[in-house]
Amino acid sequence: MSESAFPRDPEAPGPAEPPRPPGYTPGSVQPRLNRPLHERYPQVRPTSGYGDPRIRHTGPGPGAGTEQEPERSSKLTARLVLALSVVVGQLWGLTIVVDEWMSGDTGTAWWGAGFLVLSFLVVLGLWLLDPKDR
């Protein structure tokens, strides 16, 4: 589909390309962006990066990735599991409440709404349990 129905005349001049300075690679329409790297970023020197003598170690420091406070981590994990189980229970309860409400049994729906409020209060209590972990 990219070829036209009429073939190109081989003797016709091709599209004119602007003259490029030697050693430059095209990449942008703006000529100022096509300058060599050392002209665009004079602060980057050949010794920057891996050849820089000031860099002795790469990557994270010692002890990175290890658990610093395992007791706190286990406590937060337990609270997270409790909160997620309450959220799953709330979603299940909401499904039951909506089903009962739509079928016309409003008494059961109100009991279910009370269950949802109670489970919200449980999550709020878990949140208030240890204020220093926030």
mmCIF file of N, CA and C in Angstrom:
data_model
loop_
_atom_site.group_PDB
_atom_site.id
_atom_site.type_symbol
_atom_site.label_atom_id
_atom_site.label_comp_id
_atom_site.label_asym_id
_atom_site.label_seq_id
_atom_site.Cartn_x
_atom_site.Cartn_y
_atom_site.Cartn_z
ATOM 1 N N MET A 1 0.816 -1.191 0.000
ATOM 2 C CA MET A 1 0.000 0.000 0.000
ATOM 3 C C MET A 1 0.860 1.255 0.000
ATOM 4 N N SER A 2 2.154 1.126 0.336
ATOM 5 C CA SER A 2 2.981 2.325 0.383
ATOM 6 C C SER A 2 3.451 2.749 -1.005
ATOM 7 N N GLU A 3 3.411 1.860 -1.966
ATOM 8 C CA GLU A 3 3.821 2.219 -3.322
ATOM 9 C C GLU A 3 2.649 2.883 -4.037
ATOM 10 N N SER A 4 2.966 3.887 -4.840
ATOM 11 C CA SER A 4 1.888 4.562 -5.555
ATOM 12 C C SER A 4 1.576 3.784 -6.840
ATOM 13 N N ALA A 5 0.470 4.133 -7.466
ATOM 14 C CA ALA A 5 0.053 3.459 -8.695
ATOM 15 C C ALA A 5 0.970 3.823 -9.856
ATOM 16 N N PHE A 6 1.623 4.965 -9.772
ATOM 17 C CA PHE A 6 2.507 5.402 -10.842
ATOM 18 C C PHE A 6 3.959 5.229 -10.389
ATOM 19 N N PRO A 7 4.761 4.496 -11.136
ATOM 20 C CA PRO A 7 6.162 4.319 -10.718
ATOM 21 C C PRO A 7 6.931 5.632 -10.811
ATOM 22 N N ARG A 8 7.946 5.735 -9.992
ATOM 23 C CA ARG A 8 8.760 6.946 -9.933
ATOM 24 C C ARG A 8 9.716 6.971 -11.119
ATOM 25 N N ASP A 9 9.889 8.151 -11.664
ATOM 26 C CA ASP A 9 10.801 8.332 -12.793
ATOM 27 C C ASP A 9 12.236 8.215 -12.265
ATOM 28 N N PRO A 10 13.033 7.262 -12.791
ATOM 29 C CA PRO A 10 14.383 7.099 -12.254
ATOM 30 C C PRO A 10 15.291 8.281 -12.538
ATOM 31 N N GLU A 11 14.974 9.097 -13.523
ATOM 32 C CA GLU A 11 15.820 10.251 -13.818
ATOM 33 C C GLU A 11 15.428 11.495 -13.032
ATOM 34 N N ALA A 12 14.277 11.445 -12.351
ATOM 35 C CA ALA A 12 13.822 12.601 -11.578
ATOM 36 C C ALA A 12 14.671 12.728 -10.321
ATOM 37 N N PRO A 13 14.936 13.961 -9.888
ATOM 38 C CA PRO A 13 15.734 14.129 -8.663
ATOM 39 C C PRO A 13 14.943 13.644 -7.449
ATOM 40 N N GLY A 14 15.636 13.049 -6.502
ATOM 41 C CA GLY A 14 15.002 12.537 -5.283
ATOM 42 C C GLY A 14 14.670 13.671 -4.333
ATOM 43 N N PRO A 15 14.096 13.338 -3.218
ATOM 44 C CA PRO A 15 13.780 14.378 -2.231
ATOM 45 C C PRO A 15 15.075 14.999 -1.708
ATOM 46 N N ALA A 16 15.042 16.290 -1.572
ATOM 47 C CA ALA A 16 16.249 17.014 -1.144
ATOM 48 C C ALA A 16 16.479 16.785 0.342
ATOM 49 N N GLU A 17 17.711 16.399 0.710
ATOM 50 C CA GLU A 17 18.082 16.225 2.110
ATOM 51 C C GLU A 17 18.953 17.403 2.512
ATOM 52 N N PRO A 18 18.744 17.927 3.701
ATOM 53 C CA PRO A 18 19.589 19.035 4.138
ATOM 54 C C PRO A 18 21.010 18.526 4.360
ATOM 55 N N PRO A 19 21.990 19.356 4.101
ATOM 56 C CA PRO A 19 23.377 18.914 4.314
ATOM 57 C C PRO A 19 23.643 18.690 5.804
ATOM 58 N N ARG A 20 24.328 17.588 6.099
ATOM 59 C CA ARG A 20 24.643 17.245 7.480
ATOM 60 C C ARG A 20 26.117 17.496 7.739
ATOM 61 N N PRO A 21 26.449 18.007 8.905
ATOM 62 C CA PRO A 21 27.861 18.135 9.251
ATOM 63 C C PRO A 21 28.474 16.734 9.381
ATOM 64 N N PRO A 22 29.745 16.589 9.094
ATOM 65 C CA PRO A 22 30.362 15.257 9.179
ATOM 66 C C PRO A 22 30.375 14.747 10.616
ATOM 67 N N GLY A 23 30.073 13.460 10.776
ATOM 68 C CA GLY A 23 30.105 12.836 12.090
ATOM 69 C C GLY A 23 28.840 13.005 12.900
ATOM 70 N N TYR A 24 27.895 13.749 12.410
ATOM 71 C CA TYR A 24 26.650 13.957 13.143
ATOM 72 C C TYR A 24 25.631 12.940 12.651
ATOM 73 N N THR A 25 24.784 12.495 13.543
ATOM 74 C CA THR A 25 23.724 11.575 13.138
ATOM 75 C C THR A 25 22.389 12.291 13.243
ATOM 76 N N PRO A 26 21.535 12.111 12.276
ATOM 77 C CA PRO A 26 20.239 12.780 12.343
ATOM 78 C C PRO A 26 19.357 12.094 13.366
ATOM 79 N N GLY A 27 18.537 12.851 14.002
ATOM 80 C CA GLY A 27 17.608 12.271 14.955
ATOM 81 C C GLY A 27 16.485 13.219 15.276
ATOM 82 N N SER A 28 16.657 14.477 14.979
ATOM 83 C CA SER A 28 15.654 15.461 15.311
ATOM 84 C C SER A 28 15.555 16.476 14.179
ATOM 85 N N VAL A 29 14.408 17.108 14.126
ATOM 86 C CA VAL A 29 14.206 18.158 13.134
ATOM 87 C C VAL A 29 14.945 19.420 13.564
ATOM 88 N N GLN A 30 15.104 19.579 14.859
ATOM 89 C CA GLN A 30 15.777 20.762 15.382
ATOM 90 C C GLN A 30 17.298 20.548 15.327
ATOM 91 N N PRO A 31 18.025 21.384 14.607
ATOM 92 C CA PRO A 31 19.471 21.184 14.470
ATOM 93 C C PRO A 31 20.220 21.255 15.792
ATOM 94 N N ARG A 32 19.723 22.038 16.747
ATOM 95 C CA ARG A 32 20.446 22.163 18.010
ATOM 96 C C ARG A 32 20.460 20.846 18.786
ATOM 97 N N LEU A 33 19.494 19.971 18.507
ATOM 98 C CA LEU A 33 19.462 18.682 19.195
ATOM 99 C C LEU A 33 20.325 17.636 18.498
ATOM 100 N N ASN A 34 20.808 17.935 17.316
ATOM 101 C CA ASN A 34 21.628 16.983 16.574
ATOM 102 C C ASN A 34 23.115 17.200 16.796
ATOM 103 N N ARG A 35 23.468 18.021 17.760
ATOM 104 C CA ARG A 35 24.870 18.259 18.052
ATOM 105 C C ARG A 35 25.468 17.029 18.745
ATOM 106 N N PRO A 36 26.767 16.886 18.716
ATOM 107 C CA PRO A 36 27.392 15.759 19.425
ATOM 108 C C PRO A 36 27.140 15.854 20.931
ATOM 109 N N LEU A 37 27.295 14.746 21.592
ATOM 110 C CA LEU A 37 26.987 14.654 23.010
ATOM 111 C C LEU A 37 27.811 15.625 23.848
ATOM 112 N N HIS A 38 29.088 15.757 23.550
ATOM 113 C CA HIS A 38 29.928 16.623 24.377
ATOM 114 C C HIS A 38 29.577 18.099 24.195
ATOM 115 N N GLU A 39 28.920 18.452 23.102
ATOM 116 C CA GLU A 39 28.470 19.838 22.937
ATOM 117 C C GLU A 39 27.141 20.074 23.638
ATOM 118 N N ARG A 40 26.263 19.066 23.630
ATOM 119 C CA ARG A 40 24.967 19.225 24.286
ATOM 120 C C ARG A 40 25.084 19.175 25.797
ATOM 121 N N TYR A 41 25.937 18.276 26.299
ATOM 122 C CA TYR A 41 26.092 18.103 27.743
ATOM 123 C C TYR A 41 27.564 18.237 28.104
ATOM 124 N N PRO A 42 28.046 19.466 28.313
ATOM 125 C CA PRO A 42 29.471 19.623 28.603
ATOM 126 C C PRO A 42 29.859 19.054 29.964
ATOM 127 N N GLN A 43 28.894 18.879 30.862
ATOM 128 C CA GLN A 43 29.230 18.359 32.178
ATOM 129 C C GLN A 43 29.494 16.856 32.154
ATOM 130 N N VAL A 44 29.099 16.154 31.090
ATOM 131 C CA VAL A 44 29.360 14.727 30.975
ATOM 132 C C VAL A 44 30.736 14.555 30.345
ATOM 133 N N ARG A 45 31.629 13.962 31.108
ATOM 134 C CA ARG A 45 32.991 13.747 30.627
ATOM 135 C C ARG A 45 33.215 12.257 30.385
ATOM 136 N N PRO A 46 34.266 11.908 29.661
ATOM 137 C CA PRO A 46 34.514 10.492 29.421
ATOM 138 C C PRO A 46 34.720 9.693 30.696
ATOM 139 N N THR A 47 35.129 10.356 31.791
ATOM 140 C CA THR A 47 35.330 9.619 33.040
ATOM 141 C C THR A 47 34.076 9.550 33.893
ATOM 142 N N SER A 48 32.973 10.166 33.444
ATOM 143 C CA SER A 48 31.743 10.100 34.222
ATOM 144 C C SER A 48 31.196 8.681 34.161
ATOM 145 N N GLY A 49 30.668 8.231 35.277
ATOM 146 C CA GLY A 49 30.054 6.907 35.289
ATOM 147 C C GLY A 49 31.024 5.831 35.718
ATOM 148 N N TYR A 50 31.161 4.808 34.907
ATOM 149 C CA TYR A 50 31.952 3.650 35.321
ATOM 150 C C TYR A 50 33.440 3.967 35.466
ATOM 151 N N GLY A 51 33.917 4.965 34.753
ATOM 152 C CA GLY A 51 35.336 5.289 34.841
ATOM 153 C C GLY A 51 35.664 6.301 35.917
ATOM 154 N N ASP A 52 34.671 6.787 36.639
ATOM 155 C CA ASP A 52 34.886 7.811 37.655
ATOM 156 C C ASP A 52 35.581 7.191 38.866
ATOM 157 N N PRO A 53 36.756 7.689 39.258
ATOM 158 C CA PRO A 53 37.469 7.085 40.390
ATOM 159 C C PRO A 53 36.768 7.302 41.725
ATOM 160 N N ARG A 54 35.835 8.256 41.782
ATOM 161 C CA ARG A 54 35.133 8.485 43.045
ATOM 162 C C ARG A 54 34.126 7.386 43.342
ATOM 163 N N ILE A 55 33.693 6.643 42.330
ATOM 164 C CA ILE A 55 32.708 5.580 42.532
ATOM 165 C C ILE A 55 33.446 4.294 42.842
ATOM 166 N N ARG A 56 33.249 3.795 44.069
ATOM 167 C CA ARG A 56 33.934 2.564 44.470
ATOM 168 C C ARG A 56 32.986 1.375 44.483
ATOM 169 N N HIS A 57 31.761 1.582 44.917
ATOM 170 C CA HIS A 57 30.797 0.490 45.015
ATOM 171 C C HIS A 57 29.510 0.909 44.327
ATOM 172 N N THR A 58 28.918 0.010 43.609
ATOM 173 C CA THR A 58 27.623 0.290 42.991
ATOM 174 C C THR A 58 26.550 -0.509 43.711
ATOM 175 N N GLY A 59 25.339 -0.088 43.556
ATOM 176 C CA GLY A 59 24.222 -0.821 44.150
ATOM 177 C C GLY A 59 23.916 -0.358 45.555
ATOM 178 N N PRO A 60 22.978 -1.039 46.201
ATOM 179 C CA PRO A 60 22.575 -0.641 47.551
ATOM 180 C C PRO A 60 23.670 -0.942 48.569
ATOM 181 N N GLY A 61 23.565 -0.297 49.694
ATOM 182 C CA GLY A 61 24.561 -0.459 50.739
ATOM 183 C C GLY A 61 24.444 -1.793 51.453
ATOM 184 N N PRO A 62 25.294 -2.024 52.433
ATOM 185 C CA PRO A 62 25.259 -3.289 53.162
ATOM 186 C C PRO A 62 23.969 -3.422 53.965
ATOM 187 N N GLY A 63 23.415 -4.612 53.964
ATOM 188 C CA GLY A 63 22.187 -4.873 54.709
ATOM 189 C C GLY A 63 20.921 -4.548 53.960
ATOM 190 N N ALA A 64 21.034 -4.107 52.729
ATOM 191 C CA ALA A 64 19.833 -3.780 51.965
ATOM 192 C C ALA A 64 19.097 -5.054 51.593
ATOM 193 N N GLY A 65 17.803 -5.011 51.727
ATOM 194 C CA GLY A 65 16.984 -6.159 51.368
ATOM 195 C C GLY A 65 16.752 -7.110 52.521
ATOM 196 N N THR A 66 17.434 -6.935 53.631
ATOM 197 C CA THR A 66 17.200 -7.795 54.789
ATOM 198 C C THR A 66 16.208 -7.117 55.707
ATOM 199 N N GLU A 67 15.502 -7.905 56.456
ATOM 200 C CA GLU A 67 14.486 -7.364 57.356
ATOM 201 C C GLU A 67 15.164 -6.753 58.582
ATOM 202 N N GLN A 68 14.878 -5.487 58.847
ATOM 203 C CA GLN A 68 15.503 -4.797 59.967
ATOM 204 C C GLN A 68 14.743 -5.037 61.275
ATOM 205 N N GLU A 69 13.405 -5.117 61.184
ATOM 206 C CA GLU A 69 12.576 -5.347 62.371
ATOM 207 C C GLU A 69 11.595 -6.476 62.076
ATOM 208 N N PRO A 70 11.968 -7.733 62.299
ATOM 209 C CA PRO A 70 11.066 -8.834 61.950
ATOM 210 C C PRO A 70 9.792 -8.861 62.803
ATOM 211 N N GLU A 71 9.863 -8.397 64.060
ATOM 212 C CA GLU A 71 8.658 -8.405 64.902
ATOM 213 C C GLU A 71 7.611 -7.445 64.344
ATOM 214 N N ARG A 72 8.074 -6.270 63.933
ATOM 215 C CA ARG A 72 7.145 -5.287 63.372
ATOM 216 C C ARG A 72 6.564 -5.792 62.064
ATOM 217 N N SER A 73 7.383 -6.439 61.275
ATOM 218 C CA SER A 73 6.912 -6.962 59.996
ATOM 219 C C SER A 73 5.848 -8.029 60.209
ATOM 220 N N SER A 74 6.063 -8.923 61.163
ATOM 221 C CA SER A 74 5.073 -9.973 61.402
ATOM 222 C C SER A 74 3.775 -9.393 61.963
ATOM 223 N N LYS A 75 3.907 -8.360 62.801
ATOM 224 C CA LYS A 75 2.706 -7.717 63.350
ATOM 225 C C LYS A 75 1.902 -7.029 62.240
ATOM 226 N N LEU A 76 2.617 -6.329 61.349
ATOM 227 C CA LEU A 76 1.917 -5.663 60.248
ATOM 228 C C LEU A 76 1.294 -6.669 59.287
ATOM 229 N N THR A 77 1.970 -7.777 59.056
ATOM 230 C CA THR A 77 1.412 -8.811 58.182
ATOM 231 C C THR A 77 0.146 -9.401 58.793
ATOM 232 N N ALA A 78 0.162 -9.665 60.094
ATOM 233 C CA ALA A 78 -1.032 -10.206 60.754
ATOM 234 C C ALA A 78 -2.190 -9.216 60.686
ATOM 235 N N ARG A 79 -1.899 -7.934 60.908
ATOM 236 C CA ARG A 79 -2.964 -6.933 60.830
ATOM 237 C C ARG A 79 -3.498 -6.814 59.408
ATOM 238 N N LEU A 80 -2.606 -6.940 58.433
ATOM 239 C CA LEU A 80 -3.034 -6.877 57.037
ATOM 240 C C LEU A 80 -3.932 -8.061 56.682
ATOM 241 N N VAL A 81 -3.578 -9.249 57.147
ATOM 242 C CA VAL A 81 -4.410 -10.433 56.883
ATOM 243 C C VAL A 81 -5.775 -10.261 57.532
ATOM 244 N N LEU A 82 -5.814 -9.755 58.759
ATOM 245 C CA LEU A 82 -7.103 -9.520 59.422
ATOM 246 C C LEU A 82 -7.941 -8.491 58.658
ATOM 247 N N ALA A 83 -7.315 -7.409 58.259
ATOM 248 C CA ALA A 83 -8.048 -6.364 57.542
ATOM 249 C C ALA A 83 -8.552 -6.876 56.202
ATOM 250 N N LEU A 84 -7.736 -7.658 55.490
ATOM 251 C CA LEU A 84 -8.190 -8.180 54.198
ATOM 252 C C LEU A 84 -9.319 -9.188 54.361
ATOM 253 N N SER A 85 -9.270 -9.999 55.422
ATOM 254 C CA SER A 85 -10.370 -10.932 55.642
ATOM 255 C C SER A 85 -11.661 -10.189 55.989
ATOM 256 N N VAL A 86 -11.531 -9.072 56.711
ATOM 257 C CA VAL A 86 -12.723 -8.264 57.014
ATOM 258 C C VAL A 86 -13.271 -7.638 55.731
ATOM 259 N N VAL A 87 -12.397 -7.187 54.848
ATOM 260 C CA VAL A 87 -12.851 -6.597 53.588
ATOM 261 C C VAL A 87 -13.562 -7.643 52.731
ATOM 262 N N VAL A 88 -13.021 -8.851 52.682
ATOM 263 C CA VAL A 88 -13.688 -9.921 51.932
ATOM 264 C C VAL A 88 -15.045 -10.217 52.556
ATOM 265 N N GLY A 89 -15.103 -10.233 53.887
ATOM 266 C CA GLY A 89 -16.387 -10.439 54.565
ATOM 267 C C GLY A 89 -17.371 -9.322 54.273
ATOM 268 N N GLN A 90 -16.875 -8.090 54.186
ATOM 269 C CA GLN A 90 -17.759 -6.971 53.853
ATOM 270 C C GLN A 90 -18.307 -7.100 52.437
ATOM 271 N N LEU A 91 -17.465 -7.510 51.515
ATOM 272 C CA LEU A 91 -17.949 -7.690 50.140
ATOM 273 C C LEU A 91 -18.986 -8.808 50.064
ATOM 274 N N TRP A 92 -18.729 -9.897 50.768
ATOM 275 C CA TRP A 92 -19.708 -10.989 50.795
ATOM 276 C C TRP A 92 -21.008 -10.507 51.432
ATOM 277 N N GLY A 93 -20.882 -9.792 52.568
ATOM 278 C CA GLY A 93 -22.075 -9.289 53.249
ATOM 279 C C GLY A 93 -22.841 -8.299 52.389
ATOM 280 N N LEU A 94 -22.140 -7.455 51.658
ATOM 281 C CA LEU A 94 -22.806 -6.501 50.770
ATOM 282 C C LEU A 94 -23.579 -7.227 49.674
ATOM 283 N N THR A 95 -23.011 -8.305 49.170
ATOM 284 C CA THR A 95 -23.716 -9.099 48.156
ATOM 285 C C THR A 95 -25.004 -9.681 48.731
ATOM 286 N N ILE A 96 -24.935 -10.227 49.934
ATOM 287 C CA ILE A 96 -26.122 -10.814 50.575
ATOM 288 C C ILE A 96 -27.163 -9.737 50.854
ATOM 289 N N VAL A 97 -26.707 -8.584 51.376
ATOM 290 C CA VAL A 97 -27.636 -7.494 51.716
ATOM 291 C C VAL A 97 -28.362 -6.994 50.474
ATOM 292 N N VAL A 98 -27.639 -6.785 49.389
ATOM 293 C CA VAL A 98 -28.279 -6.304 48.162
ATOM 294 C C VAL A 98 -29.247 -7.346 47.619
ATOM 295 N N ASP A 99 -28.876 -8.614 47.696
ATOM 296 C CA ASP A 99 -29.759 -9.682 47.218
ATOM 297 C C ASP A 99 -31.048 -9.722 48.045
ATOM 298 N N GLU A 100 -30.911 -9.624 49.365
ATOM 299 C CA GLU A 100 -32.104 -9.636 50.222
ATOM 300 C C GLU A 100 -32.960 -8.387 50.008
ATOM 301 N N TRP A 101 -32.319 -7.254 49.850
ATOM 302 C CA TRP A 101 -33.069 -6.005 49.630
ATOM 303 C C TRP A 101 -33.860 -6.078 48.331
ATOM 304 N N MET A 102 -33.219 -6.596 47.276
ATOM 305 C CA MET A 102 -33.904 -6.684 45.983
ATOM 306 C C MET A 102 -35.042 -7.708 45.996
ATOM 307 N N SER A 103 -34.924 -8.726 46.836
ATOM 308 C CA SER A 103 -36.010 -9.709 46.902
ATOM 309 C C SER A 103 -37.140 -9.240 47.812
ATOM 310 N N GLY A 104 -36.966 -8.126 48.502
ATOM 311 C CA GLY A 104 -38.041 -7.548 49.304
ATOM 312 C C GLY A 104 -37.944 -7.861 50.778
ATOM 313 N N ASP A 105 -36.950 -8.604 51.215
ATOM 314 C CA ASP A 105 -36.792 -8.954 52.627
ATOM 315 C C ASP A 105 -35.940 -7.885 53.308
ATOM 316 N N THR A 106 -36.590 -6.766 53.685
ATOM 317 C CA THR A 106 -35.839 -5.639 54.228
ATOM 318 C C THR A 106 -35.332 -5.887 55.640
ATOM 319 N N GLY A 107 -35.993 -6.761 56.390
ATOM 320 C CA GLY A 107 -35.529 -7.053 57.752
ATOM 321 C C GLY A 107 -34.152 -7.692 57.746
ATOM 322 N N THR A 108 -33.973 -8.685 56.892
ATOM 323 C CA THR A 108 -32.659 -9.327 56.776
ATOM 324 C C THR A 108 -31.636 -8.348 56.221
ATOM 325 N N ALA A 109 -32.059 -7.476 55.318
ATOM 326 C CA ALA A 109 -31.137 -6.503 54.746
ATOM 327 C C ALA A 109 -30.629 -5.543 55.823
ATOM 328 N N TRP A 110 -31.504 -5.154 56.761
ATOM 329 C CA TRP A 110 -31.053 -4.257 57.825
ATOM 330 C C TRP A 110 -30.084 -4.962 58.762
ATOM 331 N N TRP A 111 -30.298 -6.250 59.042
ATOM 332 C CA TRP A 111 -29.340 -7.006 59.856
ATOM 333 C C TRP A 111 -27.991 -7.093 59.128
ATOM 334 N N GLY A 112 -28.057 -7.275 57.837
ATOM 335 C CA GLY A 112 -26.823 -7.323 57.053
ATOM 336 C C GLY A 112 -26.105 -5.987 57.051
ATOM 337 N N ALA A 113 -26.869 -4.898 56.980
ATOM 338 C CA ALA A 113 -26.253 -3.579 57.040
ATOM 339 C C ALA A 113 -25.581 -3.370 58.396
ATOM 340 N N GLY A 114 -26.189 -3.885 59.459
ATOM 341 C CA GLY A 114 -25.558 -3.824 60.781
ATOM 342 C C GLY A 114 -24.254 -4.606 60.813
ATOM 343 N N PHE A 115 -24.229 -5.767 60.138
ATOM 344 C CA PHE A 115 -22.994 -6.550 60.049
ATOM 345 C C PHE A 115 -21.906 -5.755 59.337
ATOM 346 N N LEU A 116 -22.278 -5.054 58.281
ATOM 347 C CA LEU A 116 -21.293 -4.260 57.547
ATOM 348 C C LEU A 116 -20.737 -3.130 58.412
ATOM 349 N N VAL A 117 -21.593 -2.483 59.181
ATOM 350 C CA VAL A 117 -21.134 -1.418 60.074
ATOM 351 C C VAL A 117 -20.211 -1.993 61.155
ATOM 352 N N LEU A 118 -20.580 -3.153 61.708
ATOM 353 C CA LEU A 118 -19.752 -3.790 62.725
ATOM 354 C C LEU A 118 -18.383 -4.169 62.164
ATOM 355 N N SER A 119 -18.334 -4.686 60.957
ATOM 356 C CA SER A 119 -17.046 -5.063 60.376
ATOM 357 C C SER A 119 -16.203 -3.819 60.071
ATOM 358 N N PHE A 120 -16.853 -2.725 59.711
ATOM 359 C CA PHE A 120 -16.106 -1.471 59.535
ATOM 360 C C PHE A 120 -15.508 -1.010 60.855
ATOM 361 N N LEU A 121 -16.250 -1.149 61.937
ATOM 362 C CA LEU A 121 -15.733 -0.764 63.244
ATOM 363 C C LEU A 121 -14.564 -1.651 63.658
ATOM 364 N N VAL A 122 -14.580 -2.929 63.249
ATOM 365 C CA VAL A 122 -13.448 -3.814 63.540
ATOM 366 C C VAL A 122 -12.194 -3.310 62.826
ATOM 367 N N VAL A 123 -12.331 -2.943 61.560
ATOM 368 C CA VAL A 123 -11.178 -2.419 60.819
ATOM 369 C C VAL A 123 -10.700 -1.105 61.435
ATOM 370 N N LEU A 124 -11.619 -0.261 61.839
ATOM 371 C CA LEU A 124 -11.244 0.989 62.494
ATOM 372 C C LEU A 124 -10.505 0.714 63.802
ATOM 373 N N GLY A 125 -10.963 -0.293 64.561
ATOM 374 C CA GLY A 125 -10.267 -0.676 65.789
ATOM 375 C C GLY A 125 -8.865 -1.190 65.525
ATOM 376 N N LEU A 126 -8.690 -1.962 64.450
ATOM 377 C CA LEU A 126 -7.351 -2.429 64.078
ATOM 378 C C LEU A 126 -6.450 -1.260 63.718
ATOM 379 N N TRP A 127 -7.025 -0.272 63.076
ATOM 380 C CA TRP A 127 -6.244 0.899 62.685
ATOM 381 C C TRP A 127 -5.832 1.717 63.905
ATOM 382 N N LEU A 128 -6.711 1.815 64.893
ATOM 383 C CA LEU A 128 -6.425 2.591 66.101
ATOM 384 C C LEU A 128 -5.564 1.834 67.100
ATOM 385 N N LEU A 129 -5.373 0.548 66.865
ATOM 386 C CA LEU A 129 -4.678 -0.308 67.814
ATOM 387 C C LEU A 129 -3.246 0.156 68.085
ATOM 388 N N ASP A 130 -2.512 0.490 67.050
ATOM 389 C CA ASP A 130 -1.111 0.870 67.214
ATOM 390 C C ASP A 130 -0.813 2.111 66.395
ATOM 391 N N PRO A 131 -0.990 3.311 66.972
ATOM 392 C CA PRO A 131 -0.821 4.537 66.167
ATOM 393 C C PRO A 131 0.620 4.803 65.735
ATOM 394 N N LYS A 132 1.619 4.194 66.361
ATOM 395 C CA LYS A 132 3.001 4.477 65.953
ATOM 396 C C LYS A 132 3.395 3.797 64.650
ATOM 397 N N ASP A 133 2.588 2.884 64.158
ATOM 398 C CA ASP A 133 2.901 2.194 62.887
ATOM 399 C C ASP A 133 2.380 2.937 61.681
ATOM 400 N N ARG A 134 1.773 4.063 61.860
ATOM 401 C CA ARG A 134 1.265 4.816 60.707
ATOM 402 C C ARG A 134 2.296 5.732 60.171
#
